[in-house]
Short mmCIF file of C-alpha atoms in Angstrom, two decimals:
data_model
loop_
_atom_site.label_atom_id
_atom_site.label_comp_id
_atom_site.label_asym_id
_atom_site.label_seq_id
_atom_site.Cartn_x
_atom_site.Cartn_y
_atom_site.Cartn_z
CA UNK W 842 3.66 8.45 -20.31
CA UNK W 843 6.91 8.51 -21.85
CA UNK W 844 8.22 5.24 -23.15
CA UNK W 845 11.76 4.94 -24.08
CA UNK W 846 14.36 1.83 -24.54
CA UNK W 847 17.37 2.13 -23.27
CA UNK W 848 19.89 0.49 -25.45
CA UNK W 849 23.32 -1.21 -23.77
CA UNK W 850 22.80 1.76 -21.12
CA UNK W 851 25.16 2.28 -18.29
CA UNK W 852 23.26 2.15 -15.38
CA UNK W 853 23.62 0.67 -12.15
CA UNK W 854 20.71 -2.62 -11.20
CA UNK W 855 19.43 -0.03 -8.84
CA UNK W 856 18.91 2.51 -11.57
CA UNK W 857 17.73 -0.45 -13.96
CA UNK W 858 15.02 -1.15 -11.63
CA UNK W 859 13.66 2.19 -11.23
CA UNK W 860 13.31 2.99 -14.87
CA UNK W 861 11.56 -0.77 -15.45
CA UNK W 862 8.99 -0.07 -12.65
CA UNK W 863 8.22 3.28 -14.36
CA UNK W 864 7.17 1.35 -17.63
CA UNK W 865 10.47 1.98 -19.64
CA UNK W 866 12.12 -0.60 -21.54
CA UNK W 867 15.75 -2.08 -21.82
CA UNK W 868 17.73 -4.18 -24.84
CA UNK W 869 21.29 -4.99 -24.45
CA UNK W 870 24.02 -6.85 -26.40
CA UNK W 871 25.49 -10.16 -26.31
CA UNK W 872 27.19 -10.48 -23.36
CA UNK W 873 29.86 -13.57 -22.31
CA UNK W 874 26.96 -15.33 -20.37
CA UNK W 875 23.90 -14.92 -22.28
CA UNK W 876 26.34 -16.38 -25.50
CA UNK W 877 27.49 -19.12 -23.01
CA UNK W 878 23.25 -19.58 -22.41
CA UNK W 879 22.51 -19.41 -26.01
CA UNK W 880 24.92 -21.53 -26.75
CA UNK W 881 24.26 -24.51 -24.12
CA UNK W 882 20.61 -24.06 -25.14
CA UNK W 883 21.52 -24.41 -28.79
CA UNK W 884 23.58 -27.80 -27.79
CA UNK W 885 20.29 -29.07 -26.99
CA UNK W 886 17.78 -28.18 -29.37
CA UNK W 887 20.07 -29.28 -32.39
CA UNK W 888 20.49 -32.98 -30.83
CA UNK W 889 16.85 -33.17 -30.11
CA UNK W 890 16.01 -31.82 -33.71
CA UNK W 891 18.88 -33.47 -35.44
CA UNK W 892 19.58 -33.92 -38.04
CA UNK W 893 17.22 -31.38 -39.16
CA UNK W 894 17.72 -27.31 -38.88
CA UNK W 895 15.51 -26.67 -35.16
CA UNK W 896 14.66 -23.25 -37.24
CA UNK W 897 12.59 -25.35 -40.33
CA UNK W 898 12.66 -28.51 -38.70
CA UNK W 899 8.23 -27.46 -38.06
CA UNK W 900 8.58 -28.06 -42.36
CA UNK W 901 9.39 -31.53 -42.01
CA UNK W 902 7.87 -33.32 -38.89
CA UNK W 903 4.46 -33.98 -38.28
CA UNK W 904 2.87 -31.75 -35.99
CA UNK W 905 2.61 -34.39 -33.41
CA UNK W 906 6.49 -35.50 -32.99
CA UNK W 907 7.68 -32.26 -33.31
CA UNK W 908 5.09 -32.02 -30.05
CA UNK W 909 6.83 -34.85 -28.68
CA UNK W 910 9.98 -33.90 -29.19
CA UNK W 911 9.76 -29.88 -27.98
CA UNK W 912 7.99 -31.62 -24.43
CA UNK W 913 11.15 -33.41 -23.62
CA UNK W 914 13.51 -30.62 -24.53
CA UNK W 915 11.87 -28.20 -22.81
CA UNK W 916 12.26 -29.87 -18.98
CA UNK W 917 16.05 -30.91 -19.97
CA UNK W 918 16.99 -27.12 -20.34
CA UNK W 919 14.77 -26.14 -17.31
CA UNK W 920 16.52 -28.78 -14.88
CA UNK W 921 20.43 -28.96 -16.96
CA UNK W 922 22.82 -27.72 -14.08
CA UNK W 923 24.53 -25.46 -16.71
CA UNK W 924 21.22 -23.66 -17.52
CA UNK W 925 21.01 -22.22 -13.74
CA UNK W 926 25.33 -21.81 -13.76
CA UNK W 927 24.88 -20.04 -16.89
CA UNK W 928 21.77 -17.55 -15.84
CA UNK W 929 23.59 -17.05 -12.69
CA UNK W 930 26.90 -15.89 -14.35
CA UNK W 931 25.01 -13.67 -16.40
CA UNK W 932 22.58 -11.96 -13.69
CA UNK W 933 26.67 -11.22 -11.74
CA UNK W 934 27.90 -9.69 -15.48
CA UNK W 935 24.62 -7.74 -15.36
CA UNK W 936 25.38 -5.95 -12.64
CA UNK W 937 23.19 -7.47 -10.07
CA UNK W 938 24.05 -8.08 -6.29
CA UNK W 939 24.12 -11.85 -5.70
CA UNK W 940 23.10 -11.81 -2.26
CA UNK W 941 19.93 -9.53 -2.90
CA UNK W 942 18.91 -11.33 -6.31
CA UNK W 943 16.54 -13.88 -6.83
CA UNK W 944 15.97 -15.97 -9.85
CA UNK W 945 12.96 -18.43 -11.13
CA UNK W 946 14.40 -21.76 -12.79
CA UNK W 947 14.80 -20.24 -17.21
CA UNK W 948 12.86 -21.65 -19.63
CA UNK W 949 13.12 -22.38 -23.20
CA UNK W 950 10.12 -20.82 -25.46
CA UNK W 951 9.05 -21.79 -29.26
CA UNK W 952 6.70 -20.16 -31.21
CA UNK W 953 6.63 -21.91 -34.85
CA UNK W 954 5.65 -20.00 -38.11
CA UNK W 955 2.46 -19.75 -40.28
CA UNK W 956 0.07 -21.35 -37.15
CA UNK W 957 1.89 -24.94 -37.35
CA UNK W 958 1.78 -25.13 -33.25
CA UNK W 959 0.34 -22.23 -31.28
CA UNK W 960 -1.14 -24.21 -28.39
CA UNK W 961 -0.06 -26.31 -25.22
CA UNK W 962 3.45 -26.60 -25.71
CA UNK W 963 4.45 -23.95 -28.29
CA UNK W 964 1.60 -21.85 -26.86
CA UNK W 965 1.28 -18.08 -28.85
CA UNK W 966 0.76 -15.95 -26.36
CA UNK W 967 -2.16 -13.11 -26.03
CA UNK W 968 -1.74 -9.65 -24.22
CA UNK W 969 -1.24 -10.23 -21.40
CA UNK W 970 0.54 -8.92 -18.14
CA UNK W 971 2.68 -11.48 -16.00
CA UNK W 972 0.80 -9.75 -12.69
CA UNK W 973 -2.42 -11.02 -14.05
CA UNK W 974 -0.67 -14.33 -13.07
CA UNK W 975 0.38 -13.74 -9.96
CA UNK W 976 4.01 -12.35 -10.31
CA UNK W 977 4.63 -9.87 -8.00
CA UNK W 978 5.04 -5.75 -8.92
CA UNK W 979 8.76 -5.95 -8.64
CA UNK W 980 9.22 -8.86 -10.83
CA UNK W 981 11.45 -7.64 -14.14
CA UNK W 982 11.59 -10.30 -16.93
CA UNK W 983 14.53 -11.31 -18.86
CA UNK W 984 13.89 -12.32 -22.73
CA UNK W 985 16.90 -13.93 -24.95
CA UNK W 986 16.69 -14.93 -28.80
CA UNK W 987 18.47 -18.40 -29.01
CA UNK W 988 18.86 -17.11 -33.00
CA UNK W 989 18.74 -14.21 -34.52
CA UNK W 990 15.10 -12.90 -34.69
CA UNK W 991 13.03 -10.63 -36.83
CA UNK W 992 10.63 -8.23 -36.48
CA UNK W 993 7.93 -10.99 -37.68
CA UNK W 994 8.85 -13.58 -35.43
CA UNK W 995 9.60 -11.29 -32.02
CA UNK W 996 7.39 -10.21 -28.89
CA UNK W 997 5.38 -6.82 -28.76
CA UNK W 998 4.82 -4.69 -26.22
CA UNK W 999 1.82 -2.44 -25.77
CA UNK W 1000 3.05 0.41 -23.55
CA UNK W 1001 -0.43 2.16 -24.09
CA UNK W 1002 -1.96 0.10 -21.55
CA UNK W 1003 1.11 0.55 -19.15
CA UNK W 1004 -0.97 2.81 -16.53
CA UNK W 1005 -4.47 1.73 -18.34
CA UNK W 1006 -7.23 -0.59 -16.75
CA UNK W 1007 -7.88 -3.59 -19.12
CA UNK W 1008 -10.60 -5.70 -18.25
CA UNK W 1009 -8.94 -9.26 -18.20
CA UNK W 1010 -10.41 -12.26 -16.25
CA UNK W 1011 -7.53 -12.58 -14.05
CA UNK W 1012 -10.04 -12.97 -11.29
CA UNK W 1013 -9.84 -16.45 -11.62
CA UNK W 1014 -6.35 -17.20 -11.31
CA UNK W 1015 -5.55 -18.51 -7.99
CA UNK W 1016 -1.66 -19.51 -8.36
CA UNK W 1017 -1.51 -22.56 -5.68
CA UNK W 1018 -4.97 -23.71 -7.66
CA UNK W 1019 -2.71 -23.55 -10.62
CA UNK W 1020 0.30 -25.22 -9.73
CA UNK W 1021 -1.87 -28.24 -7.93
CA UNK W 1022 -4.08 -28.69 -11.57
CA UNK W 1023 -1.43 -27.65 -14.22
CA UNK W 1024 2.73 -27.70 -12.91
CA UNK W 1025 3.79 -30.53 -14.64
CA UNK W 1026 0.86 -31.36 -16.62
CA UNK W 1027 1.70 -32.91 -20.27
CA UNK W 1028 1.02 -29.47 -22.41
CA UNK W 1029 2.91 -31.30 -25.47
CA UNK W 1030 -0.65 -32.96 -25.83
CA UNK W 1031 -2.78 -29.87 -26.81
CA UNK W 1032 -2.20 -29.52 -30.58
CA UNK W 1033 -5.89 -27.78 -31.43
CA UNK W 1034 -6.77 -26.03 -28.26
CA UNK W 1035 -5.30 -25.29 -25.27
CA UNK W 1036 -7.74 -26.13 -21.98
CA UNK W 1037 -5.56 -24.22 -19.81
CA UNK W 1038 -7.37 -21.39 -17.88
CA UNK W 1039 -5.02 -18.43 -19.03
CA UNK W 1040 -5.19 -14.75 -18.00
CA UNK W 1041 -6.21 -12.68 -21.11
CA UNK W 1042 -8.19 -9.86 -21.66
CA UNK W 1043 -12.16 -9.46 -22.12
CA UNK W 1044 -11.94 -5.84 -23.84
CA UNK W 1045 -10.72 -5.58 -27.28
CA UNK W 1046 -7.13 -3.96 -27.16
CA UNK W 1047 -5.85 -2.14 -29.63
CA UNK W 1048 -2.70 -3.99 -30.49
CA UNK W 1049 -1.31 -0.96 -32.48
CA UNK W 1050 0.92 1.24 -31.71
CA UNK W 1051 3.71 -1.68 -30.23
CA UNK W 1052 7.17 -2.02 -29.69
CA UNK W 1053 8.91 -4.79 -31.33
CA UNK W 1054 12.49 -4.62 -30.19
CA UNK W 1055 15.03 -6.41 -32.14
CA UNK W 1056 18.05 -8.30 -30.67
CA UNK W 1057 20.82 -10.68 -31.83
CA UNK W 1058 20.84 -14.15 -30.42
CA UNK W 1059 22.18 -13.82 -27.06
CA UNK W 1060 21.12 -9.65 -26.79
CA UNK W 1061 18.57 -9.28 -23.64
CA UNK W 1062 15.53 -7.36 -23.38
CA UNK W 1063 14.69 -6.35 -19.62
CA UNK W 1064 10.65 -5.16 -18.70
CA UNK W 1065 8.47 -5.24 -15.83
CA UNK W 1066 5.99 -8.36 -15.23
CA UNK W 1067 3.50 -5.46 -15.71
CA UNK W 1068 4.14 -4.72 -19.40
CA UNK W 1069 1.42 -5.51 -21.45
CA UNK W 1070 2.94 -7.67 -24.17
CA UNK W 1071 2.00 -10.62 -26.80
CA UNK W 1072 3.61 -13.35 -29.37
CA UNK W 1073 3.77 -11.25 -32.64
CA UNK W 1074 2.04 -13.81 -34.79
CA UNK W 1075 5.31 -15.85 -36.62
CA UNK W 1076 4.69 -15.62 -40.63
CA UNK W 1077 8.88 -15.44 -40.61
CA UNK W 1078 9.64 -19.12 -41.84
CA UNK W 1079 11.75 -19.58 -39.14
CA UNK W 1080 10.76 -21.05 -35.88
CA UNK W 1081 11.43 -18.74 -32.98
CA UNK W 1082 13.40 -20.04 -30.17
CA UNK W 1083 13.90 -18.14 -26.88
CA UNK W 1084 14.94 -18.23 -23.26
CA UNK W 1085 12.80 -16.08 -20.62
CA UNK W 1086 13.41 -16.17 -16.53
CA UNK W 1087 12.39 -13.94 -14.09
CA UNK W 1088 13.94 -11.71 -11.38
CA UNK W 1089 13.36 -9.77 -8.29
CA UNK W 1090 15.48 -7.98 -5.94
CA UNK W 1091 14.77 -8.85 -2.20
CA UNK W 1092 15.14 -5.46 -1.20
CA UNK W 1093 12.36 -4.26 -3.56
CA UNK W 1094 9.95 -7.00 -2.59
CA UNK W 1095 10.59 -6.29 1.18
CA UNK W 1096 9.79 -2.45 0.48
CA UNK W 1097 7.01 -3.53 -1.97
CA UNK W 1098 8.41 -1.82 -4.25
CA UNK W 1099 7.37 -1.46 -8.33
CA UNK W 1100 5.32 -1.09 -11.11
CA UNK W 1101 2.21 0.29 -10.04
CA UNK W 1102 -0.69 -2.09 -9.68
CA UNK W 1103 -3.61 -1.29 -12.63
CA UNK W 1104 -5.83 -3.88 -12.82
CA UNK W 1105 -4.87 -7.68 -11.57
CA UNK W 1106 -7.44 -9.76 -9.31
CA UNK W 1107 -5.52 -12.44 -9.41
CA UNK W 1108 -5.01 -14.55 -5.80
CA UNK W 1109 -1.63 -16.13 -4.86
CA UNK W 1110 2.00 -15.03 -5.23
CA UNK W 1111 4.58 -16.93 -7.51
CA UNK W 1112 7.23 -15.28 -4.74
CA UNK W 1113 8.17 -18.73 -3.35
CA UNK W 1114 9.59 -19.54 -7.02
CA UNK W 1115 12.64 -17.40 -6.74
CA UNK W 1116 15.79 -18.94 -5.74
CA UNK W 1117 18.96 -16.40 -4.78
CA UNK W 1118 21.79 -16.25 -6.87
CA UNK W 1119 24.43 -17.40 -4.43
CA UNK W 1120 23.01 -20.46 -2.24
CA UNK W 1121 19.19 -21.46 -4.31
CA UNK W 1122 17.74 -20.23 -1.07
CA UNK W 1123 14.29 -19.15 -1.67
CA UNK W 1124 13.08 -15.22 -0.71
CA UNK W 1125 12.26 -15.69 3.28
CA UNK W 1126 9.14 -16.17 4.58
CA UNK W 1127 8.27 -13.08 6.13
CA UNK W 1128 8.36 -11.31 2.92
CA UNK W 1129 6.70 -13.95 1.24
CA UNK W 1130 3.23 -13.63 3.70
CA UNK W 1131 3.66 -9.45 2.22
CA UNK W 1132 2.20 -10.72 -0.95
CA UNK W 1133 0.49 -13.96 -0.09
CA UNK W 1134 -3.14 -12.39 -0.52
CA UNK W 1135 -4.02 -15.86 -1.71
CA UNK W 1136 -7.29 -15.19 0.46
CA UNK W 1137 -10.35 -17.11 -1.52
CA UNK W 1138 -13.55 -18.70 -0.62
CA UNK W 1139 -14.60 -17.67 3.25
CA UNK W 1140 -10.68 -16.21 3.89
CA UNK W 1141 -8.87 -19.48 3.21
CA UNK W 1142 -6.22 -19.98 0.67
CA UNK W 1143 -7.71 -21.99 -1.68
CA UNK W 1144 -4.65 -24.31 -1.26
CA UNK W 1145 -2.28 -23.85 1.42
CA UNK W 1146 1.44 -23.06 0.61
CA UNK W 1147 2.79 -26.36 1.87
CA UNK W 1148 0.91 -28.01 -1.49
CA UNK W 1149 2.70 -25.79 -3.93
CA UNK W 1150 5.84 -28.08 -5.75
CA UNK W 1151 9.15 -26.81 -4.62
CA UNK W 1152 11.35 -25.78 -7.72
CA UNK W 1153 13.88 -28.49 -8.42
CA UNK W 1154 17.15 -27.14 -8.18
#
């Protein structure tokens, strides 16, 4: 296929879409609201870090407060009201309809240098595809430096694999399984191994050629929950802070629309997570039951949709 990345492109969301559900990839400048993001987010770190640089504060903490102290900053940005005012000003700014958009609550990643904390809480993340965990085709994630990155500290993407079967064990990911054993669990604990039943692959993949695209603090890279991408491993010095949320556009879900679907047996659908831009009303329910093939163990949802946590708003 042919992979591009559109840079600051002028495009309509409509067009945006498309391109994203064909495998293509999108980086854009600072904007007014992912600064205003970045910024609240860097409010926080610095007071839970102070008085210490959050970027080499890994160099002078032992592993197990700077644990500690990452597993209560991490839930203070995901539940702040200005986190969700500030995504939502951004998504408008972006170009997206407010009425047809839908948003999961944004969350703060870390991925620390030279293998200090890779697990639970600061976990370094595989190949992977977000649909082998249950996100829907026409999810599109949004990824934001909180500083300025480099190209040994950032995220790769494997577009090789875009319309390639990879054998991955997603079979075993029921979502409502998930959220009933691990939503909320205390991650900040796992400082050797993480436990955690994750997605990954069970071929070798060839992790070259990648894409490592290279924003500012505050730019935004755009791709589809389909992308095969990984934490490039961090030998930078530098901790790397980020913010990640996802999207999806009611009218694509209803038409079951985007990326085509290669190789994900996961069960479940993360589609009750999204909350619309204008009122935090979640995607309605008739839409919802299109991807709800949560079917497991004699036709039965493992564990019904009433026991999944609501997002806190």
């Amino acid at each position: 296929m042919n992979n591009t990345i559109y840079h600051d492109a002028r495009l309509s969301d409509d067009e945006r879409r498309s391109l994203i559900f064909e495998g293509q990839l999108m980086a854009y400048s600072p904007r007014e609201h992912s600064l205003a993001l970045v910024a609240h987010a860097r409010k926080l770190i610095e007071e839970a870090f102070a008085p210490l640089d959050p970027e080499t504060a890994q160099f002078h903490m032992p592993v197990e407060q700077y644990a500690e102290v990452l597993g209560k900053l991490k839930p203070q940005f995901i539940h702040h009201p200005d986190s969700k005012k500030h995504l939502k000003a951004l998504l408008v700014e972006m170009g997206a309809d407010p009425d047809k958009t839908y948003f999961d609550v944004p969350k703060m990643r870390s991925s620390t240098s030279d293998n200090y904390l890779t697990t639970g809480i600061a976990y370094a993340w595989h190949p992977h595809r977000d649909t082998w965990y249950s996100a829907p085709p026409c999810q599109i994630n949004w990824w934001i430096p909180i500083y300025d990155i480099r190209s040994d500290n950032a995220m790769a993407f494997h577009p090789m694999y875009w319309n390639r079967v990879v054998k991955n064990d997603s079979r075993s990911h029921n979502y409502y399984e998930w959220n009933k054993q691990h939503r909320g669990g205390h991650v900040s604990q796992f400082l050797k191994a993480d436990p955690r039943p994750l997605s990954k692959p069970i071929e070798a993949i060839e992790i070259d050629p990648q894409i490592r695209i290279i924003v500012p603090a505050g730019g935004i890279i755009l791709f589809s929950a389909a992308q095969l991408h990984s934490s490039v491993p961090n030998t930078s010095g530098k901790t790397r802070f980020s913010i990640d949320f996802r999207v999806v556009n009611v009218d694509d879900a209803a038409a079951r629309r985007g990326a085509p679907r290669v190789d994900e047996e996961c069960t479940g659908t993360t589609m009750r997570d999204y909350l619309r831009v204008t009122d935090l009303s979640q995607i309605p329910a008739e839409i919802v039951a299109l991807y709800d093939d949560g079917a497991h163990e004699g036709g039965e949802l493992r564990y019904k949709p009433k026991d999944i946590p609501t997002p806190s708003l």
